[in-house]
Structure formats: C-alpha cells, structure tokens
XYZ file of C-alpha atoms in Angstrom:
568
model
C 0.000 0.000 0.000
C 1.295 3.477 -0.848
C 2.134 5.594 2.190
C -0.390 8.251 3.132
C 0.580 11.604 1.584
C 2.132 14.035 4.024
C 0.844 17.602 4.037
C 1.827 20.420 6.377
C -1.043 21.851 8.432
C -0.830 25.176 6.604
C -1.299 23.489 3.202
C -5.019 22.983 3.821
C -5.445 26.630 4.819
C -4.802 27.502 1.168
C -5.904 24.268 -0.557
C -8.864 23.092 1.558
C -10.344 21.107 -1.326
C -7.662 18.488 -0.658
C -8.547 18.056 3.022
C -11.147 15.300 2.594
C -8.749 13.144 0.535
C -5.370 13.803 2.080
C -5.657 14.938 5.707
C -3.938 12.815 8.331
C -5.766 11.354 11.314
C -4.307 14.057 13.543
C -5.399 16.787 11.146
C -8.917 15.345 10.993
C -9.075 15.258 14.776
C -7.959 18.900 14.952
C -10.635 19.866 12.415
C -13.312 17.998 14.385
C -12.272 19.914 17.493
C -12.395 23.195 15.545
C -15.959 22.505 14.397
C -17.084 21.355 17.844
C -15.844 24.603 19.334
C -17.827 26.610 16.791
C -20.875 24.357 17.285
C -20.872 25.183 20.971
C -21.512 28.785 19.895
C -24.441 27.653 17.705
C -22.763 26.863 14.351
C -23.947 23.845 12.309
C -21.914 21.809 9.820
C -22.771 19.229 7.187
C -20.501 16.256 6.328
C -17.049 16.890 4.779
C -16.812 20.523 5.821
C -13.566 22.331 6.594
C -12.930 25.540 8.527
C -9.313 26.700 8.539
C -7.781 27.398 11.928
C -6.232 30.471 10.251
C -9.641 31.916 9.331
C -11.322 34.563 11.454
C -14.744 32.948 12.012
C -16.818 34.840 14.612
C -20.443 34.419 13.512
C -23.672 35.231 15.247
C -25.069 32.248 13.345
C -23.313 29.924 10.896
C -24.657 27.052 8.786
C -22.140 25.387 6.481
C -23.629 22.881 4.035
C -22.185 19.518 3.041
C -18.770 19.667 1.353
C -18.295 23.380 1.992
C -15.177 25.057 3.316
C -13.772 28.307 4.689
C -10.115 28.741 3.712
C -7.246 30.369 5.567
C -7.378 34.081 6.436
C -11.007 34.386 5.383
C -13.080 36.622 7.677
C -16.628 35.458 8.454
C -18.994 37.269 10.830
C -22.702 37.906 11.164
C -25.444 35.502 10.092
C -24.068 33.281 7.336
C -25.779 30.238 5.808
C -24.498 28.223 2.845
C -25.843 25.335 0.815
C -23.745 22.330 -0.223
C -20.360 22.574 -1.978
C -19.750 26.257 -1.252
C -16.245 27.691 -1.041
C -14.955 30.779 0.744
C -11.419 31.053 -0.596
C -8.326 32.538 1.101
C -8.572 36.153 2.283
C -12.250 36.452 1.335
C -14.585 38.434 3.607
C -18.184 37.347 4.282
C -19.948 39.633 6.754
C -23.491 40.510 7.745
C -26.600 38.581 6.691
C -25.433 36.315 3.878
C -27.307 33.415 2.301
C -25.602 31.221 -0.308
C -27.228 28.500 -2.415
C -25.517 25.289 -3.517
C -22.237 25.320 -5.432
C -21.224 28.936 -4.792
C -17.575 29.817 -5.380
C -16.237 32.982 -3.700
C -12.817 33.914 -5.080
C -9.792 34.951 -3.061
C -9.778 38.518 -1.683
C -13.470 39.023 -2.492
C -15.890 40.680 -0.046
C -19.600 40.054 0.512
C -20.704 42.894 2.783
C -24.232 42.290 4.009
C -24.396 45.374 6.218
C -23.784 49.103 6.028
C -22.955 52.122 8.200
C -25.124 55.164 8.416
C -23.332 58.356 7.420
C -25.641 61.195 8.414
C -23.723 64.462 8.919
C -24.677 64.937 12.586
C -22.524 62.099 13.977
C -19.087 60.597 13.235
C -19.381 57.481 11.073
C -18.118 55.173 13.819
C -21.086 56.190 15.991
C -23.688 55.668 13.276
C -26.049 52.676 13.536
C -25.516 49.621 11.354
C -28.184 48.486 8.910
C -28.442 45.166 7.099
C -30.617 44.248 4.134
C -28.593 41.085 3.517
C -27.077 39.459 0.435
C -28.606 36.442 -1.293
C -26.641 34.337 -3.779
C -28.360 31.583 -5.751
C -27.123 28.141 -6.841
C -24.136 27.514 -9.129
C -22.607 30.989 -8.862
C -18.968 31.871 -9.448
C -17.766 35.117 -7.848
C -14.250 35.856 -9.120
C -11.307 37.216 -7.155
C -11.259 40.779 -5.783
C -15.039 41.182 -6.222
C -17.079 43.353 -3.834
C -20.808 42.616 -3.361
C -22.694 45.343 -1.487
C -25.563 45.040 0.984
C -29.037 44.432 -0.424
C -27.885 42.647 -3.600
C -29.365 39.393 -4.896
C -27.279 37.371 -7.355
C -29.441 34.904 -9.250
C -28.750 31.229 -9.991
C -25.943 30.330 -12.427
C -24.373 33.813 -12.501
C -20.665 34.531 -13.080
C -19.132 37.755 -11.704
C -15.828 38.791 -13.268
C -12.710 39.481 -11.213
C -12.437 42.972 -9.763
C -16.131 43.783 -10.152
C -18.239 45.800 -7.705
C -21.808 44.464 -7.581
C -24.206 47.222 -6.529
C -27.467 45.950 -8.075
C -29.297 42.627 -8.441
C -28.141 40.265 -11.182
C -30.764 38.071 -12.914
C -30.123 34.319 -13.228
C -27.583 33.230 -15.848
C -25.954 36.668 -16.035
C -22.243 37.102 -16.739
C -21.362 40.483 -15.242
C -18.188 42.532 -14.871
C -16.995 46.040 -14.129
C -17.302 48.759 -11.510
C -20.202 48.971 -11.083
C -20.843 45.461 -12.414
C -22.978 45.375 -15.557
C -24.429 42.391 -17.416
C -22.176 41.388 -20.320
C -24.203 38.476 -21.700
C -26.371 35.464 -20.846
C -24.341 32.423 -19.816
C -26.695 30.115 -21.730
C -26.268 31.901 -25.059
C -24.763 29.545 -27.676
C -21.470 30.519 -29.278
C -23.139 31.475 -32.547
C -25.398 34.040 -30.884
C -22.393 35.502 -29.088
C -20.555 36.110 -32.332
C -18.650 32.811 -32.332
C -15.083 34.015 -31.806
C -13.605 36.052 -28.984
C -12.953 38.821 -31.476
C -16.613 38.892 -32.515
C -17.777 38.992 -28.898
C -15.331 41.786 -28.078
C -16.449 43.680 -31.162
C -20.097 43.352 -30.181
C -19.284 44.674 -26.702
C -17.442 47.755 -27.971
C -20.193 48.485 -30.500
C -22.822 48.413 -27.744
C -20.652 50.659 -25.597
C -20.122 53.183 -28.385
C -23.854 53.406 -29.050
C -24.502 54.037 -25.372
C -21.727 56.625 -25.104
C -22.940 58.553 -28.136
C -26.509 58.575 -26.831
C -25.324 60.075 -23.525
C -22.508 62.343 -24.731
C -24.464 65.602 -24.776
C -25.852 64.944 -21.285
C -22.525 64.084 -19.680
C -20.801 67.151 -21.155
C -23.652 69.500 -20.258
C -23.730 68.338 -16.623
C -20.255 69.857 -16.192
C -21.312 73.327 -17.386
C -21.825 75.867 -14.584
C -24.536 78.343 -15.669
C -23.508 80.777 -12.947
C -19.970 81.177 -14.301
C -20.574 80.140 -17.893
C -17.600 77.766 -17.684
C -16.820 74.038 -17.574
C -15.562 72.183 -14.527
C -14.370 68.589 -14.534
C -17.614 67.482 -12.831
C -20.656 69.179 -11.339
C -19.559 71.516 -8.560
C -15.874 71.410 -9.515
C -14.045 74.692 -10.247
C -13.743 75.860 -13.833
C -10.491 74.901 -15.568
C -8.938 75.302 -18.983
C -8.556 71.541 -19.325
C -12.230 70.908 -18.553
C -13.271 73.169 -21.435
C -10.843 71.408 -23.781
C -12.004 67.977 -22.618
C -15.610 68.979 -23.323
C -14.619 69.956 -26.872
C -12.718 66.673 -27.393
C -15.594 64.483 -26.114
C -18.200 66.271 -28.205
C -16.065 66.076 -31.322
C -15.338 62.385 -30.787
C -18.887 61.208 -30.093
C -21.092 63.869 -31.680
C -18.865 65.378 -34.402
C -19.902 68.804 -33.141
C -18.820 71.350 -30.508
C -20.511 71.366 -27.080
C -23.961 72.877 -27.500
C -23.604 75.644 -24.888
C -21.616 77.821 -27.351
C -21.033 77.981 -31.076
C -17.743 76.655 -32.428
C -16.578 80.243 -32.987
C -17.487 81.247 -29.423
C -15.681 78.218 -27.957
C -12.608 79.054 -30.029
C -12.594 82.721 -29.104
C -12.838 81.920 -25.405
C -9.873 79.544 -25.584
C -7.825 81.885 -27.791
C -8.367 84.741 -25.331
C -6.616 82.789 -22.564
C -3.224 82.728 -24.295
C -0.479 84.913 -22.841
C 0.780 86.958 -25.821
C 4.329 87.230 -24.466
C 5.128 83.564 -23.795
C 2.411 82.055 -25.980
C 1.506 79.674 -23.148
C -1.931 79.341 -21.556
C -1.909 79.660 -17.759
C -4.717 78.373 -15.591
C -7.566 80.851 -15.505
C -7.894 83.472 -12.807
C -10.801 83.277 -10.309
C -12.927 85.547 -12.542
C -12.444 83.219 -15.505
C -10.006 85.510 -17.271
C -6.370 84.835 -18.144
C -4.241 83.742 -15.228
C -0.690 84.711 -14.320
C 2.552 82.972 -15.282
C 5.818 82.885 -13.320
C 8.870 84.700 -14.616
C 10.696 82.880 -17.432
C 13.959 80.999 -16.863
C 17.261 82.126 -18.385
C 16.468 80.311 -21.649
C 13.063 82.001 -21.948
C 10.978 79.002 -20.890
C 8.231 79.490 -18.307
C 8.096 76.757 -15.644
C 4.394 75.972 -15.212
C 3.100 72.402 -15.477
C -0.510 73.344 -16.177
C 0.476 75.861 -18.841
C 2.716 73.261 -20.471
C -0.143 70.766 -20.743
C -2.431 73.480 -22.096
C -0.217 73.732 -25.173
C -1.581 70.277 -26.034
C -5.112 70.653 -24.656
C -5.895 74.092 -26.066
C -3.906 73.623 -29.259
C -5.762 70.481 -30.262
C -9.148 71.754 -29.043
C -8.745 74.825 -31.260
C -7.932 72.624 -34.249
C -11.074 70.576 -33.633
C -13.004 73.860 -33.607
C -11.448 74.935 -36.906
C -9.199 77.537 -35.302
C -5.674 77.971 -33.911
C -3.744 79.948 -31.296
C -3.885 83.736 -31.592
C -0.105 83.989 -31.058
C 2.892 81.733 -31.603
C 4.141 79.761 -28.611
C 7.080 82.127 -28.197
C 8.619 80.161 -25.316
C 9.415 77.372 -27.800
C 9.895 79.550 -30.885
C 12.727 81.574 -29.343
C 14.703 78.638 -27.929
C 17.983 78.063 -29.756
C 19.345 74.549 -30.406
C 21.987 75.070 -27.709
C 19.370 76.178 -25.199
C 17.157 73.250 -26.132
C 19.962 70.716 -25.654
C 20.943 72.309 -22.351
C 17.370 72.052 -21.109
C 17.110 68.412 -22.278
C 20.308 67.617 -20.393
C 18.906 69.243 -17.253
C 15.558 67.428 -17.194
C 15.055 64.904 -14.321
C 15.410 61.755 -16.429
C 16.732 59.614 -13.566
C 14.223 60.613 -10.879
C 11.091 61.898 -12.669
C 11.086 60.562 -16.204
C 7.398 61.399 -16.603
C 8.084 65.108 -15.993
C 10.963 65.004 -18.455
C 8.839 63.314 -21.104
C 5.992 65.780 -20.482
C 8.309 68.702 -21.200
C 9.424 67.148 -24.494
C 5.758 66.589 -25.385
C 4.969 70.256 -24.748
C 7.950 71.703 -26.623
C 7.497 69.438 -29.651
C 3.757 70.146 -29.798
C 4.462 73.875 -29.609
C 6.917 73.497 -32.502
C 4.250 71.818 -34.626
C 1.582 74.369 -33.736
C 3.952 77.231 -34.532
C 4.678 75.675 -37.910
C 0.971 75.206 -38.673
C 0.242 78.893 -38.039
C 3.155 79.916 -40.332
C 5.602 81.027 -37.658
C 8.123 78.279 -38.325
C 8.929 75.456 -35.938
C 11.599 77.343 -34.007
C 15.154 78.518 -34.337
C 16.976 76.892 -37.285
C 18.106 73.395 -36.327
C 16.129 73.219 -33.058
C 13.796 70.398 -34.115
C 16.712 68.452 -35.585
C 18.555 68.966 -32.285
C 15.605 67.483 -30.397
C 15.481 64.278 -32.428
C 19.258 64.024 -32.532
C 19.494 64.262 -28.761
C 16.685 61.746 -28.239
C 18.108 59.256 -30.720
C 21.532 59.273 -29.088
C 20.227 59.066 -25.498
C 17.735 56.204 -25.770
C 18.638 53.008 -23.891
C 19.002 50.198 -26.491
C 18.188 47.529 -23.884
C 14.805 48.969 -22.896
C 13.952 51.414 -25.693
C 13.288 53.986 -22.940
C 14.682 57.277 -21.748
C 15.581 57.617 -18.073
C 16.154 55.146 -15.249
C 14.869 51.650 -16.029
C 13.127 50.989 -12.700
C 12.985 51.920 -9.024
C 12.060 49.839 -5.955
C 9.215 52.197 -5.051
C 7.556 52.539 -8.452
C 8.995 49.846 -10.693
C 8.887 51.015 -14.311
C 6.035 53.471 -13.776
C 7.980 56.694 -14.287
C 10.002 55.522 -17.264
C 7.066 53.982 -19.174
C 4.737 56.895 -18.450
C 7.498 59.291 -19.461
C 8.013 57.320 -22.674
C 4.365 57.833 -23.606
C 4.485 61.620 -23.126
C 7.812 61.958 -24.910
C 6.902 59.855 -27.935
C 3.362 61.208 -28.195
C 4.625 64.720 -28.843
C 7.653 63.806 -30.931
C 7.800 60.475 -32.764
C 4.041 59.832 -32.937
C 3.032 63.420 -33.699
C 5.604 63.767 -36.485
C 5.321 60.235 -37.887
C 8.919 59.250 -37.075
C 9.782 55.606 -36.301
C 10.604 54.938 -32.643
C 13.998 53.398 -31.837
C 14.236 49.759 -30.690
C 10.531 48.959 -31.081
C 10.875 45.328 -29.938
C 12.639 46.356 -26.729
C 9.860 48.891 -26.127
C 7.267 46.100 -26.311
C 9.287 43.960 -23.869
C 9.681 46.793 -21.353
C 6.082 47.965 -21.510
C 4.623 44.443 -21.208
C 6.848 43.840 -18.191
C 5.507 47.022 -16.605
C 1.909 46.052 -17.469
C 2.247 43.003 -15.166
C 3.026 45.152 -12.097
C 0.074 44.632 -9.701
C 0.760 47.951 -7.980
C -0.638 49.691 -11.040
C -2.612 47.064 -12.957
C -4.323 44.780 -10.451
C -8.122 44.910 -10.941
C -9.457 48.096 -9.403
C -6.051 49.803 -9.194
C -5.773 50.984 -12.797
C -6.193 54.642 -13.623
C -6.512 56.363 -16.981
C -2.975 57.705 -17.007
C -1.308 54.359 -16.343
C -3.406 52.353 -18.822
C -3.042 54.985 -21.548
C 0.707 55.092 -20.989
C 0.915 51.350 -21.736
C -1.679 51.133 -24.509
C -0.231 53.952 -26.619
C 3.413 52.720 -26.583
C 2.259 49.184 -27.447
C 0.151 50.616 -30.275
C 2.956 52.888 -31.507
C 5.691 50.223 -31.416
C 3.243 47.731 -32.920
C 3.130 49.817 -36.109
C 6.765 48.754 -36.626
C 6.964 45.212 -35.277
C 4.863 42.092 -34.730
C 6.902 41.220 -31.651
C 4.771 39.418 -28.996
C 1.567 40.341 -30.788
C -0.506 37.620 -29.106
C 0.495 38.853 -25.626
C -0.252 42.447 -26.557
C -3.668 41.464 -27.866
C -4.488 39.408 -24.763
C -3.535 42.302 -22.488
C -5.605 44.720 -24.567
C -8.679 42.460 -24.509
C -8.477 42.071 -20.734
C -8.074 45.809 -20.167
C -10.824 46.577 -22.677
C -13.318 44.422 -20.777
C -12.425 46.185 -17.528
C -12.576 49.622 -19.162
C -16.035 49.140 -20.648
C -17.343 48.148 -17.227
C -16.247 51.494 -15.751
C -18.733 53.579 -17.752
C -21.325 55.342 -15.586
C -24.558 56.104 -17.423
C -25.124 59.827 -17.853
C -21.775 60.682 -16.256
C -19.036 58.948 -18.277
C -15.765 57.618 -16.927
C -13.892 58.379 -13.724
C -10.141 58.865 -14.011
C -9.506 56.153 -11.412
C -7.445 55.899 -8.221
C -4.581 58.361 -8.018
C -2.101 55.657 -7.027
C 1.017 56.025 -4.923
C 2.369 58.808 -7.104
C -0.736 60.958 -6.656
C -2.321 62.965 -9.418
C -5.561 62.714 -11.328
C -9.034 63.904 -10.357
C -10.087 60.639 -8.673
C -12.687 57.951 -9.207
C -15.775 60.121 -9.735
C -16.891 60.468 -13.375
C -15.818 63.683 -15.043
C -14.621 65.210 -18.281
C -10.932 64.333 -17.888
C -11.606 60.685 -17.128
C -14.131 60.444 -19.956
C -11.857 62.087 -22.533
C -8.913 59.865 -21.606
C -10.817 56.572 -21.336
C -12.595 57.122 -24.664
C -9.176 57.375 -26.302
C -7.900 54.391 -24.317
C -10.886 52.306 -25.418
C -10.041 53.101 -29.041
C -6.372 52.149 -28.588
C -7.246 48.917 -26.780
C -9.888 48.075 -29.369
C -7.403 48.651 -32.175
C -4.832 46.414 -30.456
C -7.600 43.799 -30.187
C -8.531 44.245 -33.848
C -12.060 45.604 -33.286
C -11.672 49.413 -33.375
C -13.852 49.598 -36.495
C -16.816 48.532 -34.354
C -16.574 51.684 -32.238
C -17.590 54.060 -35.009
C -15.251 56.777 -33.729
C -11.565 57.554 -34.130
C -9.669 60.133 -32.035
C -8.832 63.361 -33.877
C -7.404 65.433 -31.033
C -4.576 64.853 -28.578
C -4.795 61.058 -28.922
C -5.143 60.900 -32.701
C -3.494 57.747 -34.105
C -2.268 59.390 -37.320
C 0.647 61.868 -37.263
C -0.603 65.434 -37.004
C 1.734 66.709 -39.714
C 5.387 67.745 -39.492
C 7.447 70.860 -40.132
C 9.376 68.831 -42.731
C 6.357 68.506 -45.001
C 6.624 70.517 -48.205
C-alpha cells in the first residue's frame, strides 16, 4: 500500500479542497475539534466541511452545508448560511446577513458585505447605527477574485461575476457580469453562434454596444459639467472651472457627436480659448478666479516658463482649437525663441533619472508647440532646433529597454520611465510620424511594466497608467509584430475592464490616483471620460475591433501623425 501523503497543516489553509482526501488522522481530529468549538456557539456543519484554523470565524449564526469550506485568512462574521459545496477562498470576507445556495464559489480577496454604516452628517461614522438588508446568492454561482458585493444585492442562480467587479445591483439568473459597477455582459446560456462565435466577434459586439450608449449620452454628460452661474466648464458638477475641462468637453463632443458642445457655437468656444493665451510667452496659464487669463511665473534664463498646467495646455488648447477649426492667436514664443543650444541644455537638465514622466511631459509640450507654430506659419523654431531634439533623443535612448531615463525603481517599478516614454513619444515620434527606436525592446519593457500589480491589479488601474501602456504598445506595434498575441491578450483584458467602468449619464472616472498621486479621482468627469474614450479606441485597435466603435480620435490622442514641419 502506498504511504499516506504528508501535508503540512498550513497546506489545507490555502488548498482546503484536498482536506477530505489527504488529511492525516491528527489533522482530521484537529478539524473535528475546531468545528465542535464553533458548534458550541451555535454553528452547524454538514458532512465533509472544513474551517481553517487560520480563518477569522466569529459568527452570530453559521450554517455550512455539506462539502463546503472556509479557507485560511477568510473573515466570516454575522449571520451566514451556505448550501452544499460552497467555497470561501483565502482572504475572502463574508460579513453581515449572507445566504448562499448550492455550489457557490467565492474567489480569493473578495468581499460580501451584508451590512452598512449610516453616514448622516450629525454624527461621526463610527457612531452611526448599522443596517443590514442582507445578500442572497443563488445556486451555481462563481464570484471571481477581488469582487465586492454590497448590501441588499441578490445574485441569481448560475451567474458569473468577473474578477475585480463591484456588484451594486441585483443580477438576474444566468448573467455574466463585470466592471465597476458590475454590468451584465451576456447570458451564460447563449450559444457561441449568438455571441458572435469568436472572442474577437464577442469583443467587437461589446465595444459596438458601448459606443452606441456613449454617443446617446454624450451631450448629457458634457452639459452636466457646465456651470450656468460662471458660464464655464468644470471637470464634474460643482468642480471649479479649468482650462482643461473646457478642452475635454470639446474633445468628447467632437469624438462622439462630431460637433462642438452645444452651450456655445464653435466660434465662441474658439474665441474663449484663444483669449486665454499669454501673448508674451504664448503659453496658456490656468484661468484666474474671474475666468479671465491667469498669471505665469517669470521665465527661466532660456526664456521658458516653468508651469506644469500651462505646459499641458499647449496640447489641450492647441488640439481643441484645431477641432473647432481655429488655432492659437499667437505663436508659442517660449518654444519659438529657444535656440538649439538652449534646447539641448534644457534636455540635459531634465530629471530623467528621478522623474522621467516630468521630463517626457516637457518634451511633449515643446514638440507640440513646434508643430503648432509651424501650422500657423511662424516656423517650428530657431533653425536646427527640431533636428537637435530628435538628434538628442536618438543618441540618449537606452538600447536595452527602448526607454529614456532610469529603467526601474524599488518604489515605483517602471512606472515613471514607461509613463514618461508615452508623453515623450506622443509629442515627438508619434506626432511627427517618425519611427521609434528599438521597437521590440519597447514592447518587452512595456509588457513587463503592465504586469506590475501595484498599477494594474483589478481596481487599481487609472486612466494615465493604462493609456501610458496602450499607446506605446500601439505605436511600437506599427513597426513590429513582436509578442503580438500577448499584446492582444492584455488589450482584450483591459478593454473588458474599461467598458465596465462607464457610468450612465456621467461617463468615466479617471480612477485611483495611485502612490504617485495625481488625477481627479474615481468620480466620473470630463478628464476621465476624454482619456478613457481614447484608451478604449487604442485597446480596441490592439484587439482588432476598433472599427466597431464608429469613432476615431482626432485630437490629442489621434493615431495618425498630425503633420510635421518637414512637409513641403
């Protein structure tokens, strides 16, 4: 007879499905004692159940059906009742009044929260009373990892909830749902033919449905951000007016409606944006409290004005004006007057090793200003300046990573260098239609970064970080087929998550700021919507289904080059 397999006690905390077949006599005795102790407090267990000693199980009432288990480091409190063959996997949380049918799978790190705090303004939250409507889950339900199910929700029989979803409303039986908030994607019973057959067809159908919904709601979501009292746009209702919000409104309306926002005519939008430009520097500062032009700091010795918002407005306002059929009232003098020597000196002084994103953002601004100056007939800058830019970039790129700046840091991994690569190449190589150096190494570096859970675990992505991976993969992919299948798989996964983030009537939220800060947050607004609409196009194109969207970016995130000063 073969010897009985030997398993450490902690093995069953993480693999409890093996307990019935492989536990030793001593381990079975310890489990019996564990269940007896809980039974003394009123818990009831069917045959072949397992409750990890490493789980925090402190119920008011617990019924665990036959063949069910609670894995290590799960947290179970309240009134919980399960049918047969239910699984609460490691690190899952099940709290409040929870009822599970037969065959329910709760993925690792998921939370079923069958209770809620009050949050009236007259008392601190910790003193507010608890309420509980309870959560009911039917038979044969799979709840993926990192899912949150909120109080009062009923999940019908045979449902599947995708990883990272937040379930805020009831799901009918047989629903496959995903996203934050979770939305039905399709019926689990639908045959392959009715789902489009291939994964590509199903993805295409999903993006087509999304685009129709976005177009139908575009006017509403832009208009909600208009403040009638000030006659200006804020990122979301109640937010202060900003230059970027106005530009984002123009971009969204152009993309989805092929028209300017309805509050003003195209000419009136253009005149308002043109009036904000500082005639001396040519930059656009953030607006003053009265909505008029703001102030800029004094220029540096090379004539450049150090102002991050004004630098981004070269892109935002410049492209918004083009969409409106207009252009800047003045050249961007801060770029026009910079000599090649001054440009190289500034490039050498940028923080490539510590803040590659900031360095790349500056290149994006200067190169965009050079193009805009050329378009309005002012030339692209001092003779040889644009050539100096590309010469410096070409000789400073790292051939092993295809990046500029430090390869990685313990605190942020490749975040700074990849995000900086996007800003740099967007304004230079992509905007002017120049091939990027070492395209295959770019794909390797960016895919490696895209696996970093600090930035790309479900629920942790934000618009900046996803855009700054999608665009480099798209740009390098114009030159190489290197690792195409992996790129496509990543794009399809991110596309599914992105579509689930849409909030009806409000658009997209930017997403969590992340450890580096920045961004307007999770609430839907103009910036998040403008960025995610472009991201959805890039991801859809990487997945081969962009034609199903019915829109193609024409502004900041346009896929085609915007024209170069070298054109005849």
